[in-house]
XYZ file of C-alpha atoms in Angstrom:
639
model
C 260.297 86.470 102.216
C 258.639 83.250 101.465
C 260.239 81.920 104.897
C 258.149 84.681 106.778
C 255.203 84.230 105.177
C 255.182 80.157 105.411
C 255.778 81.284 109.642
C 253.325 83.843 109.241
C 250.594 80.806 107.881
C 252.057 78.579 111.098
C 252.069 80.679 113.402
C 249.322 79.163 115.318
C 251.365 75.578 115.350
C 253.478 74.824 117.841
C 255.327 71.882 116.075
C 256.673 70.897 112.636
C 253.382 70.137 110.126
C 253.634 68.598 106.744
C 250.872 67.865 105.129
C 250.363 65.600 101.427
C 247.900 65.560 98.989
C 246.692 62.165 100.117
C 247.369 59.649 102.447
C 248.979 57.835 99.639
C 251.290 59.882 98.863
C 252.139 60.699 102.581
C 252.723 57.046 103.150
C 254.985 56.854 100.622
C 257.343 59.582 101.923
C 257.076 57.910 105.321
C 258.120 54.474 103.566
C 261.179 56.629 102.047
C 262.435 57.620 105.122
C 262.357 54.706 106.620
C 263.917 52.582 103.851
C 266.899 55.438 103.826
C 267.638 55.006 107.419
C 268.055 51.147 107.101
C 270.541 51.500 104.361
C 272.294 54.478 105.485
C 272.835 52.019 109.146
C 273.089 49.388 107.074
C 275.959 50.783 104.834
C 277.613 52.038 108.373
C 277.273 48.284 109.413
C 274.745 49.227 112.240
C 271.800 48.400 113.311
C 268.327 50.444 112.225
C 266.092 50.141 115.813
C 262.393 51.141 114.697
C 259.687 52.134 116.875
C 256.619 50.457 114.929
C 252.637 51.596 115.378
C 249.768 49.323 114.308
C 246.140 50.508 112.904
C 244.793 51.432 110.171
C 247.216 54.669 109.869
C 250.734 52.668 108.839
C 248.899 50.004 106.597
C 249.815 51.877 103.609
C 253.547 52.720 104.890
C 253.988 49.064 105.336
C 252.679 48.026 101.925
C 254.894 50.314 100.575
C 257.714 49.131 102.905
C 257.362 45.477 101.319
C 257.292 46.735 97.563
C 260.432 48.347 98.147
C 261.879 45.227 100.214
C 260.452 43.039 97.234
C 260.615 45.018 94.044
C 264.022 47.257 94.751
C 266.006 44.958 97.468
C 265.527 47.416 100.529
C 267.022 44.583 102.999
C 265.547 44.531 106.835
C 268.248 41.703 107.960
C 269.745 45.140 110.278
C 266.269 46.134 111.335
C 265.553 45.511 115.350
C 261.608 46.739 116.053
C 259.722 47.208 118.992
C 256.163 48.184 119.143
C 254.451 50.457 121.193
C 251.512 48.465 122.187
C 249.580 45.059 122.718
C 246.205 44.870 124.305
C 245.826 42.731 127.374
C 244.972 39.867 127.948
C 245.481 39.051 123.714
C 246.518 35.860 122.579
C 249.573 36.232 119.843
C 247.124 34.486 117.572
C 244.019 36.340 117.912
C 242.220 37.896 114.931
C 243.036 41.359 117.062
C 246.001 41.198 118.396
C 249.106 43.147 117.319
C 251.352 40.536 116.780
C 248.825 38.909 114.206
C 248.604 42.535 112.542
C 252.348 43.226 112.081
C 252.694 39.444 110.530
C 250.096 39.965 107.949
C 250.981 43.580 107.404
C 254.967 43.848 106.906
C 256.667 40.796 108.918
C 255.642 37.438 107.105
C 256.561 39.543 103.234
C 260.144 41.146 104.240
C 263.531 39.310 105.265
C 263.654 40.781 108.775
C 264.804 38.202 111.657
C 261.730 38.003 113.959
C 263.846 37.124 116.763
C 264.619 41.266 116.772
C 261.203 41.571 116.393
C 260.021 42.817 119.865
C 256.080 43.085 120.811
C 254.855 43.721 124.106
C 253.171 39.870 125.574
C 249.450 40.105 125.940
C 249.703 36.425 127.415
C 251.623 36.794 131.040
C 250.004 36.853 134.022
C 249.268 40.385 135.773
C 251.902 39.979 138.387
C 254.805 39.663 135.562
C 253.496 42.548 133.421
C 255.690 45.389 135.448
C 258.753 43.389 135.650
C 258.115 42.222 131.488
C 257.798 46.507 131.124
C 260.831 47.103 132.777
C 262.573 44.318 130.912
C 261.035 46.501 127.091
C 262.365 49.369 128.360
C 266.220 47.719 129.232
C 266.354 46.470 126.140
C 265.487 49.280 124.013
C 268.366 51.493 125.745
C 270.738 48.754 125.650
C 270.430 49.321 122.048
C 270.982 52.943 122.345
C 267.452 54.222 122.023
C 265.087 54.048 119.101
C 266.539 56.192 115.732
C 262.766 56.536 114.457
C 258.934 56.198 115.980
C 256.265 56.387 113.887
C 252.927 56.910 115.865
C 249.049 57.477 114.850
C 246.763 59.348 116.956
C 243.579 58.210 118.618
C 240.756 60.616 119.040
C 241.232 60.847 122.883
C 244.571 62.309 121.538
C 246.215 59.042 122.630
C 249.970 57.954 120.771
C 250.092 54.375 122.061
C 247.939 53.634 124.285
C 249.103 56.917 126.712
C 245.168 57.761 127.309
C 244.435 61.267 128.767
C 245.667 61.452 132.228
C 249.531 60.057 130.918
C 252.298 61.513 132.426
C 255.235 63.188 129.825
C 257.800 60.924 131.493
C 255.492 57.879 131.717
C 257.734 54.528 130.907
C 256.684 51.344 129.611
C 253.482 50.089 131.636
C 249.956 48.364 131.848
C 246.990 51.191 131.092
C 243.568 51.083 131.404
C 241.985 52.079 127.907
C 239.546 54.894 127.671
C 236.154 54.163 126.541
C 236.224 56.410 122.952
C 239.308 53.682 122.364
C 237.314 50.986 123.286
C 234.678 52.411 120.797
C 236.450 53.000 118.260
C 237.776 49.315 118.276
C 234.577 48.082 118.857
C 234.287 46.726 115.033
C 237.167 44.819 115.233
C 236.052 42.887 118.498
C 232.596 42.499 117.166
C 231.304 44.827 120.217
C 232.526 46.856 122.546
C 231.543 44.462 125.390
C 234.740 42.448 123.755
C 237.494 45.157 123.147
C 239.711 44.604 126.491
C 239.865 47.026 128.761
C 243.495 47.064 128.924
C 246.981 47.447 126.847
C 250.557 47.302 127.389
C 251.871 50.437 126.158
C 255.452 52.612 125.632
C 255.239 55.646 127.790
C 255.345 58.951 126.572
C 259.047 59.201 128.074
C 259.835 56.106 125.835
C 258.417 57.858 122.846
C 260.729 60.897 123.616
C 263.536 59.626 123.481
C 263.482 58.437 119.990
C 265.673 60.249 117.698
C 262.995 61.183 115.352
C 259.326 60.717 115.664
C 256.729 60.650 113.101
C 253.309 61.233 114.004
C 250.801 60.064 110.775
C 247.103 61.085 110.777
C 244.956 60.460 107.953
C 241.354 61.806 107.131
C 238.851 64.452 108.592
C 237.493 62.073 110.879
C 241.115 62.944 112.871
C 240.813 66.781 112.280
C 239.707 67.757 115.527
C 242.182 66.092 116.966
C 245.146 67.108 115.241
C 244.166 70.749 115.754
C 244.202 70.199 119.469
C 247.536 68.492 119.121
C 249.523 71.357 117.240
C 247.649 74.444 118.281
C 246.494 73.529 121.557
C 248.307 74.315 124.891
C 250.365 71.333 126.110
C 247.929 69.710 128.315
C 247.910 65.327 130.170
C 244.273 65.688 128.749
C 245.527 65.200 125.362
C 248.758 63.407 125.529
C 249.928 64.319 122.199
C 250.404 67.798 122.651
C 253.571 66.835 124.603
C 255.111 66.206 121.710
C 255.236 70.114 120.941
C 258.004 69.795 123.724
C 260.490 67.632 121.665
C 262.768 68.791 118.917
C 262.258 65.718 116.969
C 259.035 65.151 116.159
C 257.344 66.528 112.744
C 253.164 65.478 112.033
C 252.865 64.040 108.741
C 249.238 64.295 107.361
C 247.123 64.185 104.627
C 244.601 67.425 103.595
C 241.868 65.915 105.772
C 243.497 65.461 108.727
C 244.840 69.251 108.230
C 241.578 70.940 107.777
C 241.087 72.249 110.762
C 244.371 74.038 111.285
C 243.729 77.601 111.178
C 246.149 77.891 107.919
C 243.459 75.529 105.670
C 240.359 76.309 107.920
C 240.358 80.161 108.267
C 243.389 81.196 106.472
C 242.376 84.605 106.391
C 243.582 84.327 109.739
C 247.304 84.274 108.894
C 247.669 85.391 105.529
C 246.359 87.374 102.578
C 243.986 84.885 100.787
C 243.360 84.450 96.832
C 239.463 85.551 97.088
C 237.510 82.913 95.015
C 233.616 82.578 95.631
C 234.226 79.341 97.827
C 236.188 81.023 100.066
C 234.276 84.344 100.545
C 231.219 82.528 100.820
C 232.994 80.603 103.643
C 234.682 83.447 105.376
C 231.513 85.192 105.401
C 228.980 82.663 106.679
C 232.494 82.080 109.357
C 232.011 85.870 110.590
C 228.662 85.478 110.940
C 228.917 83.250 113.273
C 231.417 84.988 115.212
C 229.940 87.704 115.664
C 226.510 86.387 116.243
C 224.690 88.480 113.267
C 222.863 87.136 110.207
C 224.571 88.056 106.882
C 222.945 90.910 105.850
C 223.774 92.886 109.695
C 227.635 92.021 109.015
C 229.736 95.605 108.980
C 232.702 96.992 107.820
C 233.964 96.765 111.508
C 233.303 93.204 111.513
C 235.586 92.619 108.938
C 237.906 94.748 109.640
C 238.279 93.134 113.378
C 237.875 89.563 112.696
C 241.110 89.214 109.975
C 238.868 90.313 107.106
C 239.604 93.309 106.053
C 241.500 92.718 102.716
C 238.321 90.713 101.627
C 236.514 94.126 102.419
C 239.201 96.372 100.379
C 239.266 93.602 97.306
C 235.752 92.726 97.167
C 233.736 95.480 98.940
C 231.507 97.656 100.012
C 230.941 94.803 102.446
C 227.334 95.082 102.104
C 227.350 94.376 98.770
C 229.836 91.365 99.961
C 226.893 90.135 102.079
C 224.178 90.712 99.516
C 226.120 88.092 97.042
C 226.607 85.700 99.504
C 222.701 85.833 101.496
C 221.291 85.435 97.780
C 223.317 82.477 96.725
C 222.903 80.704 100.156
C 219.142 81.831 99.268
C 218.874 80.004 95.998
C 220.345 76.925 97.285
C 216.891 76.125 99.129
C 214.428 74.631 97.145
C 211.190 72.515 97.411
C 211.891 70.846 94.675
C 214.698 67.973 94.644
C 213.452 66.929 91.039
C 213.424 70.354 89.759
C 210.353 72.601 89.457
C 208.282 72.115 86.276
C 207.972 75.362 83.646
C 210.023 77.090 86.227
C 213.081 80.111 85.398
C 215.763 77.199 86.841
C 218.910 79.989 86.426
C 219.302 80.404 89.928
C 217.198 77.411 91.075
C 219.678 73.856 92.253
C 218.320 71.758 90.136
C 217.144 71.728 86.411
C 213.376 71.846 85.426
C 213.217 69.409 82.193
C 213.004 66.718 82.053
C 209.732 67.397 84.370
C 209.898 63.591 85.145
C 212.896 62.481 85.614
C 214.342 59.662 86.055
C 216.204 58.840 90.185
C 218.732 56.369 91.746
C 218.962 56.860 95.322
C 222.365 55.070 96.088
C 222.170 53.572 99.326
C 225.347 51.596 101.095
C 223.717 50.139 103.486
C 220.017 49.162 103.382
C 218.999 51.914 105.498
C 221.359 55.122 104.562
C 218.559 56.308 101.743
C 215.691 56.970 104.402
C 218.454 57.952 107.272
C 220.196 60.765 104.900
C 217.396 61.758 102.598
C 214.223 60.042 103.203
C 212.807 63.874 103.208
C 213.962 64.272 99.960
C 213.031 60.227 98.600
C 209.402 61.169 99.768
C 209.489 63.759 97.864
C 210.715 63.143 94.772
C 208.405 60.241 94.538
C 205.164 62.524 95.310
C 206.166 64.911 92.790
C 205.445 62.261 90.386
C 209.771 61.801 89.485
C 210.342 57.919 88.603
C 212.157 56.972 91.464
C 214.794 53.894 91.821
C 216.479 53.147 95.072
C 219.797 50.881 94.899
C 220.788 48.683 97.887
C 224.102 48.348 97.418
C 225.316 45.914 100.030
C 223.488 43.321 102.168
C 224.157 44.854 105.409
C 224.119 41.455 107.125
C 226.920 42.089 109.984
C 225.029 44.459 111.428
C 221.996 42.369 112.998
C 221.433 41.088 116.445
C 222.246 36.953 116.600
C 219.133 37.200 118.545
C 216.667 38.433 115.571
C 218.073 35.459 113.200
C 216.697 33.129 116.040
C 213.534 34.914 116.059
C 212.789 34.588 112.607
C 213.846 31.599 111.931
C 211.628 30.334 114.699
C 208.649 32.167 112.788
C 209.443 30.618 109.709
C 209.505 27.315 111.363
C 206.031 27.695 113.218
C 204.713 29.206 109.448
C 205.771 26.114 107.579
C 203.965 24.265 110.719
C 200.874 26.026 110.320
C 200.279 25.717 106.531
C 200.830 21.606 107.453
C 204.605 21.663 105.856
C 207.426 19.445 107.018
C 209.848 21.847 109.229
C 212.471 19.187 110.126
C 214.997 20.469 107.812
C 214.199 24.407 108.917
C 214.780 22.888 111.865
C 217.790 20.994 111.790
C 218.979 24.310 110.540
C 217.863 26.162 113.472
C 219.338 23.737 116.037
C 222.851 24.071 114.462
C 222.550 27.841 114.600
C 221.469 27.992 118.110
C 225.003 25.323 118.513
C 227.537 27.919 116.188
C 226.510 31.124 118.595
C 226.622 29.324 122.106
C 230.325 28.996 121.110
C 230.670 31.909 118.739
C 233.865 33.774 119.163
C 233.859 38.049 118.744
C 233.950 38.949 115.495
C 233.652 35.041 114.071
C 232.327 34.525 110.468
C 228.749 33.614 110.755
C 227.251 30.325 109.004
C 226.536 31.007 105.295
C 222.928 30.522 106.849
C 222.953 33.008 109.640
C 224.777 35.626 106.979
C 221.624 34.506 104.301
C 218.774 35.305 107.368
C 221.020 38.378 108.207
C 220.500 39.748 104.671
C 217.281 38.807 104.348
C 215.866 40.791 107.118
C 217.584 43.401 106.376
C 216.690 43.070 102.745
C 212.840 43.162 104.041
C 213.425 46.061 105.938
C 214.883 48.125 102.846
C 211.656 46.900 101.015
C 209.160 47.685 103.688
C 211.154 51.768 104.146
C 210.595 51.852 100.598
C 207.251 50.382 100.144
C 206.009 53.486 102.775
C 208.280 56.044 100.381
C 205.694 55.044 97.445
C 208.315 53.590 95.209
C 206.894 50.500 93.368
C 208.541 46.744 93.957
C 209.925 46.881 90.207
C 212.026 50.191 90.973
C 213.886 48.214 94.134
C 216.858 46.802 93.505
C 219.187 44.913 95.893
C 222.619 44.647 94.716
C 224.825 42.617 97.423
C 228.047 43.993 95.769
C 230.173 40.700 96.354
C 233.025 43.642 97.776
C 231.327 43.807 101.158
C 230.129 39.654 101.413
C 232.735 38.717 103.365
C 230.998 37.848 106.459
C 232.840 40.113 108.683
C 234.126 43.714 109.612
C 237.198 43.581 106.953
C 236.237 44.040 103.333
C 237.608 42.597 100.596
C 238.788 45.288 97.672
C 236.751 46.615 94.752
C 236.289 44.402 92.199
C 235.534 44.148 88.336
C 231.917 42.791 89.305
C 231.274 45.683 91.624
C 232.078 48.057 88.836
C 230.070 45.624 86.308
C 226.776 45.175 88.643
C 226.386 48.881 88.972
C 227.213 50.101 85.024
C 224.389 47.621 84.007
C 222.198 48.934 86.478
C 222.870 52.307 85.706
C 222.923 51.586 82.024
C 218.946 50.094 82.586
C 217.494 53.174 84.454
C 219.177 56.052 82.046
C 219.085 58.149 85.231
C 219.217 62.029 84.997
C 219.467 62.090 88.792
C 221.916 59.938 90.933
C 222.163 60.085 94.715
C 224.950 58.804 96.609
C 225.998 58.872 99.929
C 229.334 61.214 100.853
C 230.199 60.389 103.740
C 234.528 60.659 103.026
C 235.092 61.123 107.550
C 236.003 57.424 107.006
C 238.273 56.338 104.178
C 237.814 52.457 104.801
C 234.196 52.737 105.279
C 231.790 50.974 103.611
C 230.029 54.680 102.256
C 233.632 55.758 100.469
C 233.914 52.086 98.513
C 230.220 52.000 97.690
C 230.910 56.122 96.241
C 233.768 55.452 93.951
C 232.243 52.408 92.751
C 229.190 54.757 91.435
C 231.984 57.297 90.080
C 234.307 54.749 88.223
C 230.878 53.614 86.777
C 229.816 56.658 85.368
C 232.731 57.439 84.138
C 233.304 54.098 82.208
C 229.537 54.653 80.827
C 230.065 58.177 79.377
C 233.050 57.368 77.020
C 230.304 54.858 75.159
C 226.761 56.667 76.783
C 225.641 59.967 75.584
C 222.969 59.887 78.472
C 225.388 60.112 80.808
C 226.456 63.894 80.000
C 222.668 64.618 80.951
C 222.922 62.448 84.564
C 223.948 65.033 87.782
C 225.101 63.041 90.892
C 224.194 64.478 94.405
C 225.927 63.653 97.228
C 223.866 63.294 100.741
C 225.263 62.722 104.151
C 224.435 60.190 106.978
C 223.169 59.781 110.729
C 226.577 61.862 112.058
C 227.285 64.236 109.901
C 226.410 66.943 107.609
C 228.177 69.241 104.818
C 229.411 72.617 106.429
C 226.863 75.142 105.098
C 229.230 77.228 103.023
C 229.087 73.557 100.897
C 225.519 73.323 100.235
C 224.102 73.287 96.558
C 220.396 72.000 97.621
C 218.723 72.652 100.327
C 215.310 70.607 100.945
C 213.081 71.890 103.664
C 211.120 69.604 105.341
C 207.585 70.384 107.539
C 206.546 69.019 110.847
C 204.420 66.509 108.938
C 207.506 65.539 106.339
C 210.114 64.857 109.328
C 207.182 62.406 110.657
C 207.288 60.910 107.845
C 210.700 60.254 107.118
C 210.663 58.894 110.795
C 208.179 56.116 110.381
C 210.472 55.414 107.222
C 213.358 54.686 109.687
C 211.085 53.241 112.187
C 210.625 50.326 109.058
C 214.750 49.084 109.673
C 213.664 47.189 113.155
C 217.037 45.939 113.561
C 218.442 49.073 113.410
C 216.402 51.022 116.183
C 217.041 51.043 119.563
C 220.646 49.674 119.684
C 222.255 48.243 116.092
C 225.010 46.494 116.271
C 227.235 49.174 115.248
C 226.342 52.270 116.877
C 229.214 54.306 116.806
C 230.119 56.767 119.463
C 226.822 58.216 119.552
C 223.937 56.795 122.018
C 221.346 58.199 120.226
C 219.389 56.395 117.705
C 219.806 56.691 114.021
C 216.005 58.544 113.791
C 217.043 61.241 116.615
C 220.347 61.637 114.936
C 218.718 62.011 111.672
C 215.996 64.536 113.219
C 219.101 66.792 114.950
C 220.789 66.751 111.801
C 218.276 68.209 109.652
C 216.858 70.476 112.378
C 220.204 71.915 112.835
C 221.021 72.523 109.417
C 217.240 74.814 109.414
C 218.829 76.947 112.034
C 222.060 76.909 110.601
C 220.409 78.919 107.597
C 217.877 80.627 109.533
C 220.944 81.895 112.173
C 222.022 83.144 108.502
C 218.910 85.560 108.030
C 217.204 82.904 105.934
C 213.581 81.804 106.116
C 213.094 79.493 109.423
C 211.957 75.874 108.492
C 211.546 72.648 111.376
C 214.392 71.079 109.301
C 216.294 70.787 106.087
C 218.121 67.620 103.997
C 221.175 69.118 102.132
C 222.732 68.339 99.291
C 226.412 68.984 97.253
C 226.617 68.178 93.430
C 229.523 66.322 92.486
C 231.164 66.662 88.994
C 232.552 63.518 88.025
């Protein structure tokens, strides 16, 4: 019986899904497998031949990988490997390329001979490239095929580099990269303009033929895809979906990456579903949408022909059903961020005493506070709350080369004008002008370009909020030393990031603390700078009564927003409001018209902001809710 009911759950996926808690622990039943191949071929006296991926996906397979090699003797002296992939042209030394990545990663920490070690050559001439394919693919069936692959997945639905377009039988060759790839690399080339255009990649026919393949996708930033990979028809547009034609693969994945499968995303779908208040309140706001009705129009029929209709026989009369749900996304919306003085707060978001209360706005980056909630800063700070906004990292990779010279050459023609000596500004500016004629993507600025860097983006933050009314004193610039490493990579969280932000938290006594929770990304800057604010708190309230009294809300940025059945405040903005919160933006000059890193969306940060918040008004209004020009929204975490 359970059998039927786990293919009853799966019945929309058209391959073998497991999916982990976390990545971690995902990672570290990937690492098991692999480590029981080599010794089961090892204890046979044969070779293990391993079909390798690079990324960010196997980072945490090969970490574990080397403990095991280093802490419990898992030997790699009958390991052959060949990758899938190489950009081209890449130097074997580069920063980027995937021979530098495998080294640092798992090769240069285990015992593995690196003359089995098998990479395709980003260095030959284009005229050798088809012949050096040929040559992969000789080798790897001289061997007898590969026993395991482990792949990622790119958001194009790429394994390699097999872009859409890739033929199922497609061998070893030179590709031309799509431009989402080249995107989404863009950060580790220090621009798109610098991410080749091209890779040697395995074929999907290569891939097929291993003996096993592993396909590893972590976080909802890859949800999308994934769905489209197990429940989508087989189709060259998304190359991974020919994997539902092998009997060897299985998709490995963490509870992010497997939201969007109908089992976790509308599981009412395939299976009777334990009713709790999250999920009606998701189901129902689904239907609505499905249907096209607001809440209070949904019927019995509706229900009852949209995979509903035990939530109707548990929980109804559906009317009543939609009455419970319309009020509580009702009493989500409120004008009042801060709480509303002398007001009955029982159904209202937020808490009316204190009155005044005490605010940290969290921001990541110097500009996330007015992106995500300058609304919502505005207001609090109007409504008389004592508002504190926390910079927690300088931001300085992410300005134009060209604005350092700029304002260095102001500061130069200032000192001029006031009759000071400029020789040594100048001297300075001379050898910056010399470091970026020959600057290499993605190089480590000068210690002075990083300093100018920060400070203009440090002047920005101060100008954005300056215009939100918060006084100097209550502006506080953190530089968490995590994030000052002068480039894309990050070093890990540290006991002074922890330190820096308890003593600042520990000064302010907040009773409010807003943070940015943005989790699409788990190596992004937004996740490090929110657990550093958790592990804080945390640490504070075994010593800190105020602490017990302090609720943290969680905002989201420029591309994203919660999904409405989420929402636990609500802000409405007017016409006038989303003006303001524009000009707020319109203060981070660096960041407007093109910042460094845009992402994969060409609009600016202020338009993306403005869609966001306009769309979230209609989502509610769509609901049968009052219709506003735009709405900031909110989710209370409970740390």
């Amino acid at each position: 019986m359970a059998r039927l009911n786990l293919l009853e759950e799966t019945r929309y996926e058209k391959l073998p899904v497991t999916v982990y808690s976390d990545q971690n622990a995902a990672s570290v039943a990937v690492a098991k497998r692999i480590a029981d191949l080599i010794r089961k071929k090892a204890e046979a006296g044969e070779q293990a031949i391993l079909g390798l991926a690079t990324g960010v996906t196997p980072i945490k397979v090969y970490n574990e990988l080397v403990r095991l090699h280093k802490e419990e003797g898992l030997s790699f002296k009958n390991v052959i490997t060949f990758n899938l992939d190489e950009y081209y042209p890449m130097k074997p030394d580069a920063v980027q390329s995937y021979v530098t990545f495998m080294n640092e990663n798992l090769f240069d920490h285990i015992d593995i001979d690196k003359s089995l070690v098998h990479i395709p050559d980003g260095t030959l001439p284009q005229d050798e490239v088809a012949a050096f394919c040929l040559e992969y693919e000789r080798q790897i069936e001289e061997l007898g095929g590969l026993d395991l692959q482990i792949l990622g997945i790119g958001r194009t639905g790429h394994i390699g580099f097999n872009e859409p377009g890739s033929a199922p039988n497609s061998g070893t060759r030179l590709v031309t990269l799509d431009d989402l790839t080249r995107r989404d690399a863009s950060r580790d080339f220090g621009g798109k303009q610098n991410v080749p255009a091209k890779a040697i990649t395995m074929g999907v026919g290569t891939i097929f033929k291993a003996r096993e393949i592993i396909l590893m996708a972590w976080s909802a930033k890859k949800a999308p895809i994934v769905r489209k990979a197990v429940e989508g028809e087989i189709s060259g547009e998304v190359p991974a979906t020919f994997l539902q034609l092998s009997d060897s693969v299985e998709f490995v994945l963490d509870v992010d990456a497997a939201s969007d499968l109908t089992r976790f995303d509308t599981p009412w779908l395939v299976k009777d579903c334990v009713w709790e208040p999250m999920l009606i309140k998701k189901a129902v706001i689904w239907l609505s949408g499905e249907v096209g009705k607001p809440i209070l129009k949904l019927t019995e029929e509706d229900y009852n022909s949209n995979g509903m209709a035990q939530l109707a026989v548990e929980q109804g009369p559906v009317y009543q059903i939609n009455i419970d749900i319309f009020n509580q996304l009702q009493h989500t919306i409120t004008g009042w961020p801060g709480g509303k003085p002398g007001a009955d707060d029982s159904q209202r978001p937020e808490r009316a005493e204190p009155a005044r209360k005490r605010s940290i706005v969290f921001s990541p980056h110097p500009d996330d506070d007015v992106i995500s909630m300058g609304g919502t800063f505005i207001r609090l700070v109007d409504q008389g709350h004592d508002v504190h906004v926390a910079y927690q990292t300088s931001g300085n990779t992410a300005v134009w080369d060209d604005d350092v010279l700029r304002f260095v050459e102001f500061a130069i023609d200032f000192k001029n004008s006031v009759g000071e000596d400029s020789s040594k500004m100048q001297g300075i500016y001379e050898d910056m002008r010399q470091f970026m004629a020959v600057k290499q993507p993605n190089q480590i600025d000068s210690p002075e370009i990083r300093d100018v860097k920060g400070f203009i983006r440090k002047t920005e933050a101060i100008a954005g909020a300056r215009y939100a009314g918060v006084p100097d004193s209550n502006i506080h610039f953190q530089a968490l030393p995590f994030y000052e490493t002068g480039k894309t990579q990050k070093n890990s969280v540290g006991e002074e990031d922890i330190r820096l932000t308890m003593e600042l938290l520990q000064n302010v006594k907040p009773q409010q603390v807003f943070t940015a929770g943005d989790f699409a990304d788990p190596h992004g800057t937004h996740i490090v700078c929110f657990n550093i604010i958790i592990e804080s708190l945390r640490r504070l309230r075994k010593t800190e009564d105020w602490v017990n009294d302090c609720w943290v809300w969680m905002y989201r940025g420029a591309w994203q927003e919660f999904p409405t059945y989420e929402i636990e405040m609500a802000v409405p903005l007017s016409p006038a409001e989303v003006l303001r919160k524009r000009n707020a933006i319109f203060k981070h000059q660096s960041q407007k018209d093109r910042p460094v890193f845009p992402g994969d969306d060409a609009r600016e940060f202020w338009v993306r902001a403005e869609d966001r918040n306009r769309e979230t008004a209609q989502n509610y209004d769509r609901l049968g809710m009052a219709e506003y020009a735009a709405m900031e929204a909110f989710v209370r975490y409970k740390f």
